[in-house]
Short mmCIF file of C-alpha atoms in Angstrom, two decimals:
data_model
loop_
_atom_site.label_atom_id
_atom_site.label_comp_id
_atom_site.label_asym_id
_atom_site.label_seq_id
_atom_site.Cartn_x
_atom_site.Cartn_y
_atom_site.Cartn_z
CA MET A 1 -43.91 0.14 -24.47
CA SER A 2 -45.75 3.39 -23.74
CA GLU A 3 -47.87 4.51 -26.64
CA GLN A 4 -46.83 8.16 -26.46
CA HIS A 5 -43.27 6.99 -27.16
CA LEU A 6 -44.28 5.24 -30.35
CA SER A 7 -44.70 6.90 -33.73
CA ASN A 8 -47.64 6.61 -36.10
CA THR A 9 -45.57 4.43 -38.42
CA GLU A 10 -46.45 0.73 -38.33
CA PHE A 11 -44.03 -2.02 -39.28
CA ASN A 12 -46.70 -3.43 -41.60
CA ALA A 13 -46.36 -0.27 -43.71
CA LEU A 14 -42.69 -1.01 -44.41
CA GLU A 15 -41.47 -3.32 -47.17
CA LEU A 16 -40.00 -6.15 -45.14
CA PRO A 17 -39.38 -9.85 -45.93
CA ASP A 18 -42.09 -12.17 -44.63
CA SER A 19 -39.63 -14.12 -42.46
CA LEU A 20 -38.62 -10.89 -40.74
CA ARG A 21 -42.24 -9.83 -40.26
CA GLN A 22 -42.83 -13.09 -38.43
CA GLY A 23 -39.95 -12.34 -36.08
CA LEU A 24 -41.31 -8.85 -35.39
CA ALA A 25 -44.75 -10.31 -34.69
CA ASP A 26 -43.28 -12.87 -32.31
CA ALA A 27 -41.52 -10.03 -30.45
CA GLY A 28 -44.77 -8.03 -30.25
CA PHE A 29 -43.49 -5.20 -32.45
CA THR A 30 -46.31 -3.33 -34.19
CA GLN A 31 -45.42 0.38 -34.22
CA CYS A 32 -42.04 2.05 -34.71
CA THR A 33 -40.34 4.19 -32.12
CA PRO A 34 -39.40 7.71 -33.32
CA ILE A 35 -35.83 6.77 -34.24
CA GLN A 36 -37.07 3.68 -36.11
CA ALA A 37 -39.68 5.69 -38.00
CA LEU A 38 -37.03 8.23 -38.94
CA ALA A 39 -34.20 5.86 -39.87
CA LEU A 40 -35.90 2.86 -41.49
CA PRO A 41 -37.36 4.58 -44.59
CA HIS A 42 -33.84 5.72 -45.52
CA ALA A 43 -31.97 2.62 -44.36
CA LEU A 44 -34.33 0.17 -46.07
CA GLN A 45 -33.62 1.99 -49.35
CA GLY A 46 -29.93 1.22 -48.88
CA GLN A 47 -28.85 4.68 -47.77
CA ASP A 48 -26.08 5.09 -45.21
CA VAL A 49 -27.33 6.50 -41.90
CA ALA A 50 -25.67 8.35 -39.01
CA GLY A 51 -28.29 8.52 -36.27
CA GLN A 52 -28.33 10.18 -32.88
CA ALA A 53 -30.19 7.97 -30.43
CA GLN A 54 -30.12 7.37 -26.71
CA THR A 55 -30.22 3.91 -25.18
CA GLY A 56 -33.68 2.44 -24.84
CA THR A 57 -35.11 4.20 -27.91
CA GLY A 58 -35.20 1.21 -30.25
CA LYS A 59 -32.07 1.85 -32.32
CA THR A 60 -30.93 -1.79 -32.02
CA ALA A 61 -34.09 -3.01 -33.72
CA ALA A 62 -33.71 -0.28 -36.35
CA PHE A 63 -30.32 -1.48 -37.54
CA LEU A 64 -31.12 -5.18 -37.11
CA ILE A 65 -34.23 -4.83 -39.28
CA THR A 66 -32.10 -3.09 -41.91
CA VAL A 67 -29.35 -5.74 -41.77
CA PHE A 68 -31.79 -8.64 -42.09
CA THR A 69 -33.70 -6.95 -44.92
CA HIS A 70 -30.52 -6.16 -46.84
CA LEU A 71 -29.16 -9.71 -46.60
CA LEU A 72 -32.51 -11.32 -47.43
CA THR A 73 -33.28 -9.14 -50.45
CA LYS A 74 -29.81 -8.63 -51.94
CA PRO A 75 -27.91 -11.50 -53.57
CA GLU A 76 -24.86 -12.93 -51.88
CA PRO A 77 -21.53 -11.61 -53.19
CA GLU A 78 -20.12 -13.56 -56.11
CA GLN A 79 -17.59 -16.28 -55.22
CA ARG A 80 -18.33 -15.87 -51.51
CA ASN A 81 -16.39 -18.33 -49.37
CA ILE A 82 -17.66 -19.90 -46.17
CA ASN A 83 -15.54 -17.56 -44.04
CA ASP A 84 -16.75 -14.37 -45.76
CA VAL A 85 -18.89 -12.36 -43.32
CA ARG A 86 -21.84 -10.59 -44.97
CA ALA A 87 -22.60 -8.14 -42.12
CA LEU A 88 -20.47 -6.82 -39.24
CA ILE A 89 -21.99 -5.18 -36.13
CA LEU A 90 -19.46 -3.61 -33.75
CA ALA A 91 -20.27 -2.69 -30.14
CA PRO A 92 -18.00 -1.10 -27.51
CA THR A 93 -18.79 -3.48 -24.62
CA ARG A 94 -19.36 -7.18 -24.08
CA GLU A 95 -22.74 -6.54 -22.47
CA LEU A 96 -23.97 -4.55 -25.45
CA ALA A 97 -22.69 -7.15 -27.93
CA ILE A 98 -24.49 -9.90 -26.01
CA GLN A 99 -27.71 -7.86 -25.93
CA ILE A 100 -27.58 -7.13 -29.67
CA HIS A 101 -27.02 -10.83 -30.38
CA LYS A 102 -29.96 -11.74 -28.13
CA ASP A 103 -32.23 -9.30 -30.01
CA ALA A 104 -30.92 -10.58 -33.35
CA VAL A 105 -31.72 -14.18 -32.40
CA SER A 106 -35.28 -13.11 -31.59
CA LEU A 107 -35.97 -10.94 -34.64
CA GLY A 108 -34.12 -13.21 -37.06
CA ALA A 109 -35.48 -16.52 -35.83
CA HIS A 110 -37.25 -17.29 -39.12
CA THR A 111 -34.72 -15.81 -41.56
CA GLY A 112 -32.30 -18.73 -41.79
CA LEU A 113 -29.33 -16.37 -41.43
CA LYS A 114 -26.45 -17.57 -39.24
CA LEU A 115 -25.32 -15.34 -36.38
CA GLY A 116 -21.88 -15.18 -34.79
CA LEU A 117 -20.89 -13.55 -31.50
CA ALA A 118 -17.33 -12.61 -30.51
CA TYR A 119 -16.30 -10.87 -27.31
CA GLY A 120 -13.47 -11.14 -24.81
CA GLY A 121 -13.37 -12.76 -21.42
CA THR A 122 -14.71 -16.25 -22.17
CA ASP A 123 -15.41 -19.02 -24.71
CA TYR A 124 -12.37 -18.29 -26.89
CA ASP A 125 -12.24 -21.65 -28.71
CA LYS A 126 -16.02 -21.99 -28.86
CA GLN A 127 -16.42 -18.59 -30.52
CA ARG A 128 -13.53 -19.29 -32.88
CA GLN A 129 -15.04 -22.59 -33.99
CA GLN A 130 -18.43 -20.97 -34.63
CA LEU A 131 -16.88 -18.32 -36.88
CA ALA A 132 -14.71 -20.89 -38.66
CA GLU A 133 -17.89 -22.77 -39.63
CA GLY A 134 -19.17 -19.61 -41.33
CA VAL A 135 -21.65 -16.91 -40.27
CA ASP A 136 -23.71 -14.37 -42.17
CA ILE A 137 -23.78 -11.73 -39.42
CA LEU A 138 -20.91 -11.20 -36.99
CA ILE A 139 -21.64 -9.25 -33.79
CA GLY A 140 -18.92 -8.40 -31.32
CA THR A 141 -16.36 -6.15 -29.70
CA PRO A 142 -13.34 -4.84 -31.65
CA GLY A 143 -10.55 -6.56 -29.70
CA ARG A 144 -11.76 -10.16 -30.00
CA ILE A 145 -12.89 -9.64 -33.60
CA ILE A 146 -9.47 -8.32 -34.62
CA ASP A 147 -7.84 -11.29 -32.87
CA TYR A 148 -9.82 -13.76 -34.99
CA PHE A 149 -9.43 -11.62 -38.11
CA LYS A 150 -5.63 -11.69 -37.86
CA GLN A 151 -5.81 -15.46 -37.59
CA LYS A 152 -7.81 -15.47 -40.85
CA VAL A 153 -10.77 -17.16 -39.13
CA PHE A 154 -13.05 -14.95 -41.24
CA SER A 155 -12.78 -12.38 -44.01
CA LEU A 156 -14.35 -8.92 -44.41
CA LYS A 157 -13.73 -8.54 -48.16
CA LYS A 158 -17.34 -9.42 -49.05
CA THR A 159 -19.07 -7.43 -46.30
CA GLN A 160 -22.39 -5.99 -47.45
CA VAL A 161 -23.48 -4.18 -44.26
CA LEU A 162 -21.59 -2.46 -41.43
CA VAL A 163 -23.04 -1.18 -38.15
CA LEU A 164 -21.16 0.88 -35.56
CA ASP A 165 -23.23 1.08 -32.38
CA GLU A 166 -22.51 3.69 -29.72
CA ALA A 167 -19.71 5.23 -31.74
CA ASP A 168 -19.03 7.89 -29.12
CA ARG A 169 -18.25 5.18 -26.59
CA MET A 170 -15.79 3.64 -29.07
CA PHE A 171 -13.77 6.83 -28.79
CA ASP A 172 -14.11 6.95 -24.98
CA LEU A 173 -12.79 3.41 -24.59
CA GLY A 174 -9.88 3.93 -26.99
CA PHE A 175 -11.19 1.59 -29.70
CA ILE A 176 -10.98 4.03 -32.58
CA LYS A 177 -7.68 2.67 -33.94
CA ASP A 178 -9.15 -0.84 -33.86
CA ILE A 179 -12.26 0.39 -35.67
CA ARG A 180 -10.20 2.05 -38.39
CA PHE A 181 -8.10 -1.12 -38.72
CA LEU A 182 -11.24 -3.15 -39.48
CA LEU A 183 -12.87 -0.55 -41.73
CA ARG A 184 -9.80 -0.32 -43.95
CA ARG A 185 -9.92 -4.07 -44.54
CA MET A 186 -13.58 -4.20 -45.48
CA SER A 187 -15.26 -3.76 -48.80
CA PRO A 188 -15.14 -0.09 -49.93
CA PRO A 189 -17.84 2.28 -48.56
CA ALA A 190 -19.54 2.50 -51.97
CA GLU A 191 -19.94 -1.29 -52.08
CA ARG A 192 -21.60 -1.73 -48.69
CA GLN A 193 -24.32 -0.13 -46.59
CA SER A 194 -23.11 1.46 -43.37
CA MET A 195 -24.98 2.63 -40.29
CA LEU A 196 -23.61 4.51 -37.30
CA PHE A 197 -25.51 5.26 -34.10
CA SER A 198 -24.29 7.43 -31.26
CA ALA A 199 -25.72 9.19 -28.21
CA THR A 200 -24.04 12.35 -29.51
CA LEU A 201 -23.09 13.10 -33.12
CA SER A 202 -19.98 15.03 -32.18
CA PHE A 203 -17.41 16.32 -34.64
CA ARG A 204 -15.14 13.30 -34.12
CA VAL A 205 -18.04 10.88 -34.67
CA MET A 206 -19.14 12.63 -37.86
CA GLU A 207 -15.54 12.76 -39.07
CA LEU A 208 -15.44 8.97 -38.77
CA ALA A 209 -18.77 8.74 -40.59
CA TYR A 210 -17.72 10.87 -43.53
CA GLU A 211 -14.37 9.09 -43.83
CA HIS A 212 -15.68 5.52 -43.88
CA MET A 213 -19.30 5.82 -45.05
CA ASN A 214 -20.97 6.66 -48.35
CA ASN A 215 -22.55 10.13 -47.97
CA PRO A 216 -24.47 9.25 -44.80
CA ILE A 217 -27.68 11.07 -43.97
CA LYS A 218 -27.58 12.57 -40.47
CA LEU A 219 -30.72 11.78 -38.48
CA GLN A 220 -31.97 13.01 -35.12
CA THR A 221 -35.51 12.75 -33.82
CA GLN A 222 -37.18 16.06 -32.99
CA ASP A 223 -37.82 15.09 -29.38
CA GLU A 224 -34.32 13.70 -28.87
CA GLN A 225 -32.92 15.08 -25.65
CA ILE A 226 -29.67 14.53 -23.83
CA THR A 227 -31.53 12.83 -20.97
CA ALA A 228 -34.65 10.74 -21.14
CA LYS A 229 -37.86 12.74 -20.82
CA ARG A 230 -39.48 10.45 -18.32
CA VAL A 231 -36.55 10.24 -15.88
CA ARG A 232 -37.12 12.36 -12.78
CA GLN A 233 -33.76 13.73 -11.66
CA SER A 234 -32.75 15.02 -8.24
CA VAL A 235 -29.52 15.74 -6.39
CA TYR A 236 -28.74 15.60 -2.66
CA TYR A 237 -25.75 17.29 -1.02
CA PRO A 238 -24.68 14.91 1.77
CA ALA A 239 -21.46 14.99 3.75
CA ASN A 240 -19.26 12.01 3.01
CA ASP A 241 -20.26 10.20 6.22
CA GLN A 242 -23.96 10.71 5.40
CA LYS A 243 -23.89 8.96 2.03
CA ILE A 244 -24.42 5.38 3.21
CA PRO A 245 -27.14 6.29 5.78
CA LEU A 246 -28.86 8.43 3.13
CA LEU A 247 -28.80 5.71 0.48
CA ILE A 248 -30.10 3.02 2.84
CA GLY A 249 -32.67 5.46 4.25
CA LEU A 250 -34.01 6.29 0.78
CA MET A 251 -34.15 2.60 -0.14
CA ARG A 252 -36.04 1.78 3.05
CA GLN A 253 -38.50 4.59 2.38
CA TRP A 254 -39.06 3.98 -1.36
CA GLN A 255 -38.60 0.18 -1.45
CA PRO A 256 -37.48 0.04 -5.12
CA GLU A 257 -37.77 -3.48 -6.47
CA ARG A 258 -34.86 -3.08 -8.88
CA SER A 259 -32.23 -0.31 -8.73
CA ILE A 260 -28.65 0.32 -9.87
CA VAL A 261 -26.15 2.21 -7.72
CA PHE A 262 -23.16 3.66 -9.57
CA VAL A 263 -19.81 4.33 -7.91
CA ASN A 264 -16.47 5.48 -9.28
CA THR A 265 -14.08 2.88 -7.86
CA LYS A 266 -14.01 -0.84 -7.16
CA HIS A 267 -13.02 -0.24 -3.52
CA VAL A 268 -16.13 1.88 -2.86
CA ALA A 269 -18.25 -0.66 -4.73
CA GLU A 270 -17.08 -3.46 -2.43
CA ARG A 271 -17.55 -1.39 0.73
CA LEU A 272 -21.02 -0.23 -0.29
CA THR A 273 -22.10 -3.75 -1.26
CA ASP A 274 -21.05 -5.01 2.19
CA TRP A 275 -23.06 -2.26 3.93
CA LEU A 276 -26.19 -2.93 1.88
CA GLN A 277 -25.96 -6.69 2.43
CA ALA A 278 -25.38 -6.25 6.15
CA ASN A 279 -28.58 -4.22 6.36
CA GLY A 280 -30.84 -6.70 4.64
CA ILE A 281 -30.72 -5.37 1.06
CA THR A 282 -29.86 -8.14 -1.42
CA THR A 283 -27.07 -6.72 -3.57
CA ALA A 284 -24.89 -7.86 -6.46
CA LEU A 285 -21.54 -6.29 -7.31
CA LEU A 286 -20.45 -5.65 -10.89
CA SER A 287 -16.97 -4.26 -11.56
CA GLY A 288 -14.42 -4.53 -14.31
CA ASP A 289 -12.59 -7.55 -12.91
CA VAL A 290 -15.67 -9.76 -12.52
CA PRO A 291 -15.16 -12.76 -14.86
CA GLN A 292 -17.49 -12.82 -17.85
CA ARG A 293 -19.39 -15.96 -16.84
CA LYS A 294 -20.01 -14.61 -13.34
CA ARG A 295 -20.97 -11.22 -14.81
CA GLU A 296 -23.63 -12.81 -17.03
CA LYS A 297 -24.94 -14.91 -14.13
CA LEU A 298 -25.18 -11.86 -11.84
CA LEU A 299 -27.03 -9.85 -14.46
CA ALA A 300 -29.47 -12.70 -15.07
CA GLN A 301 -30.10 -13.05 -11.33
CA PHE A 302 -30.61 -9.29 -11.01
CA GLU A 303 -33.08 -9.32 -13.89
CA GLN A 304 -34.93 -12.26 -12.32
CA GLY A 305 -35.27 -10.43 -9.01
CA ASP A 306 -32.78 -12.44 -6.95
CA TYR A 307 -31.09 -9.14 -6.09
CA ARG A 308 -32.84 -5.83 -5.45
CA VAL A 309 -29.73 -3.73 -6.04
CA LEU A 310 -26.83 -3.83 -8.48
CA VAL A 311 -23.78 -1.86 -7.36
CA ALA A 312 -21.68 -1.09 -10.40
CA THR A 313 -18.72 0.87 -11.66
CA ASP A 314 -19.00 2.51 -15.09
CA VAL A 315 -18.28 -0.81 -16.81
CA ALA A 316 -22.05 -1.35 -16.50
CA ALA A 317 -23.17 2.10 -17.63
CA ARG A 318 -23.30 1.14 -21.29
CA GLY A 319 -24.94 -1.71 -23.08
CA LEU A 320 -27.09 -3.08 -20.28
CA HIS A 321 -30.76 -3.50 -21.09
CA ILE A 322 -32.43 -4.60 -17.88
CA PRO A 323 -36.19 -4.12 -17.85
CA ASP A 324 -37.97 -2.34 -15.01
CA VAL A 325 -35.03 -0.62 -13.33
CA SER A 326 -37.02 1.99 -11.44
CA HIS A 327 -34.18 3.87 -9.74
CA VAL A 328 -30.60 4.78 -10.57
CA PHE A 329 -28.45 6.18 -7.76
CA ASN A 330 -25.23 8.05 -8.48
CA PHE A 331 -23.62 7.32 -5.11
CA ASP A 332 -20.57 9.00 -6.62
CA LEU A 333 -21.11 11.66 -9.26
CA PRO A 334 -19.38 10.71 -12.53
CA GLN A 335 -16.63 12.87 -13.96
CA SER A 336 -18.48 13.91 -17.13
CA GLY A 337 -21.95 14.76 -18.35
CA GLU A 338 -21.72 12.02 -20.93
CA ASP A 339 -21.12 9.34 -18.27
CA TYR A 340 -24.00 10.79 -16.25
CA THR A 341 -26.30 10.48 -19.25
CA HIS A 342 -25.37 6.86 -19.87
CA ARG A 343 -25.78 5.96 -16.20
CA ILE A 344 -29.27 7.39 -15.80
CA GLY A 345 -30.20 5.87 -19.16
CA ARG A 346 -30.46 2.53 -17.32
CA THR A 347 -33.90 3.66 -16.08
CA GLY A 348 -36.86 5.22 -17.88
CA ARG A 349 -36.28 2.87 -20.81
CA ALA A 350 -38.69 2.22 -23.68
CA GLY A 351 -41.09 4.94 -22.59
CA ARG A 352 -41.31 3.93 -18.93
CA GLU A 353 -40.77 6.34 -16.05
CA GLY A 354 -37.79 6.25 -13.73
CA ASP A 355 -35.89 8.15 -11.06
CA ALA A 356 -32.24 9.23 -11.07
CA ILE A 357 -30.88 10.33 -7.70
CA SER A 358 -27.39 11.77 -7.38
CA PHE A 359 -25.22 12.48 -4.34
CA ALA A 360 -23.08 15.62 -4.74
CA CYS A 361 -20.74 14.89 -1.83
CA GLU A 362 -17.61 16.64 -0.62
CA ASP A 363 -15.40 14.68 -3.04
CA TYR A 364 -17.43 14.89 -6.26
CA ALA A 365 -19.76 17.91 -6.04
CA PHE A 366 -17.47 19.95 -8.31
CA TYR A 367 -18.46 17.73 -11.27
CA LEU A 368 -22.08 18.87 -11.04
CA PRO A 369 -21.79 22.17 -13.03
CA GLU A 370 -20.24 20.34 -16.01
CA ILE A 371 -22.96 17.68 -15.88
CA GLU A 372 -25.74 20.29 -15.81
CA GLU A 373 -24.13 22.20 -18.67
CA TYR A 374 -23.95 19.01 -20.72
CA ILE A 375 -27.58 17.98 -20.17
CA GLY A 376 -28.82 21.55 -20.56
CA VAL A 377 -30.89 21.67 -17.36
CA LYS A 378 -30.30 22.34 -13.68
CA ILE A 379 -30.97 19.20 -11.64
CA PRO A 380 -33.53 19.90 -8.88
CA ALA A 381 -31.96 19.91 -5.43
CA ALA A 382 -33.33 17.80 -2.56
CA MET A 383 -32.75 18.38 1.14
CA THR A 384 -30.62 15.92 3.09
CA GLU A 385 -32.89 15.89 6.12
CA ASP A 386 -32.07 13.90 9.24
CA SER A 387 -35.34 11.99 8.86
CA LEU A 388 -34.02 10.49 5.61
CA LEU A 389 -30.86 9.10 7.17
CA ALA A 390 -31.12 5.47 8.23
CA SER A 391 -30.41 4.82 11.89
CA GLU A 392 -29.40 1.68 13.74
CA LEU A 393 -27.31 0.42 10.84
CA SER A 394 -25.61 -2.96 11.09
CA LYS A 395 -21.90 -2.63 10.42
CA PRO A 396 -20.58 -5.18 7.93
CA PRO A 397 -17.68 -7.49 8.84
CA ARG A 398 -14.31 -6.31 7.66
CA ARG A 399 -13.53 -7.56 4.16
CA GLU A 400 -10.35 -9.65 4.11
CA ARG A 401 -7.84 -8.29 1.65
CA ALA A 402 -5.69 -10.53 -0.50
CA PRO A 403 -1.99 -10.35 0.48
CA ARG A 404 0.35 -8.47 -1.80
CA ALA A 405 2.29 -10.52 -4.31
CA GLY A 406 5.34 -12.08 -2.65
CA THR A 407 3.97 -11.58 0.87
CA PRO A 408 3.39 -14.92 2.64
CA ARG A 409 0.03 -15.25 4.41
CA PRO A 410 0.54 -15.81 8.17
CA GLN A 411 -0.35 -19.26 9.47
CA ARG A 412 -3.59 -19.56 11.44
CA GLY A 413 -2.97 -18.97 15.14
CA THR A 414 0.34 -17.16 14.64
CA THR A 415 1.26 -13.52 14.81
CA PRO A 416 3.48 -12.02 12.11
CA ARG A 417 6.86 -10.86 13.40
CA ARG A 418 7.27 -7.12 13.50
CA HIS A 419 10.41 -5.75 11.91
CA ARG A 420 12.26 -3.32 14.06
#
């Protein structure tokens, strides 16, 4: 982590349990990031916190350190049953929940606290059995957690700590009713510590905070910006038929070892993946209908370097923490400044530098003014010169489409009859 993106506050200066200090030492944590230095003095005193923090700034460690400290230094609730959860951490996406759990396993390795993970798409019975055996800290997405809650697999009546991560995304994904359902069945705000983190502390986020938290202190680091400081942004204005040659041309010229290309639809994602693969660029495809096990395998292979490029729809824009992503390409401009911010937040993480390149094409260029208004800066324009466009491209084979439901697939060697 770059030193200029660390504060002067050291973890050794904070009053933390010894078992937690050992976990921090194992993870190589010595100095706080700005959001950690700002939030931890308040949170470790038991105060509710509503913090504005972008991805990659260390907010996950901030709330995990608080959760572990609270549970290790405060007595368990009286008459606590095995299915009473002591801390609940809610995340909007499966990827983010998995990442939080991974970080919690690392930092809490010596604490003796039991962790539970619940998210949709896989391992239904396995997750249910783990929660039924009792956990101290439950991490997960709202839908799967509510499913188990309604089955009385666990109880929230004795909850001592609540964390809402990426609250703004909870609204975007339509989870707010689910969140309120869970909050109304927890211990009262005055009897628990609550923390909320969001990329933007909008009116609707703060309304949620004031309704379900105990006089939260609103925190925002002085250098907090809508987009990461160390991400170099640029925008090209290609015609639609120039986008693929431009992307491949830039990749050939820059040779990024690890990059993410964002598109707006699954169809474009498939077509673009085929073009990149056909031209010698190892590429993985991540869209909303990729099964969870395959999704996790693809992300692991991308992180290990088996693929140079990850083509993704916005399902991957939140919650992914993949080290050393040097370039993010917006092959399609997103429809909002907020989505743009979360996409380019996949690079320039933890103080590193990165590049965010956007294509303002004929179909999506009209989203650019709203994006620039949201981030508060005009994105520098780059020329779409002929020398940048890749030539002699290999055309990918045509992707075979699955037949529509109810339509029989023709037998090999036969020709379907044409209806007059």
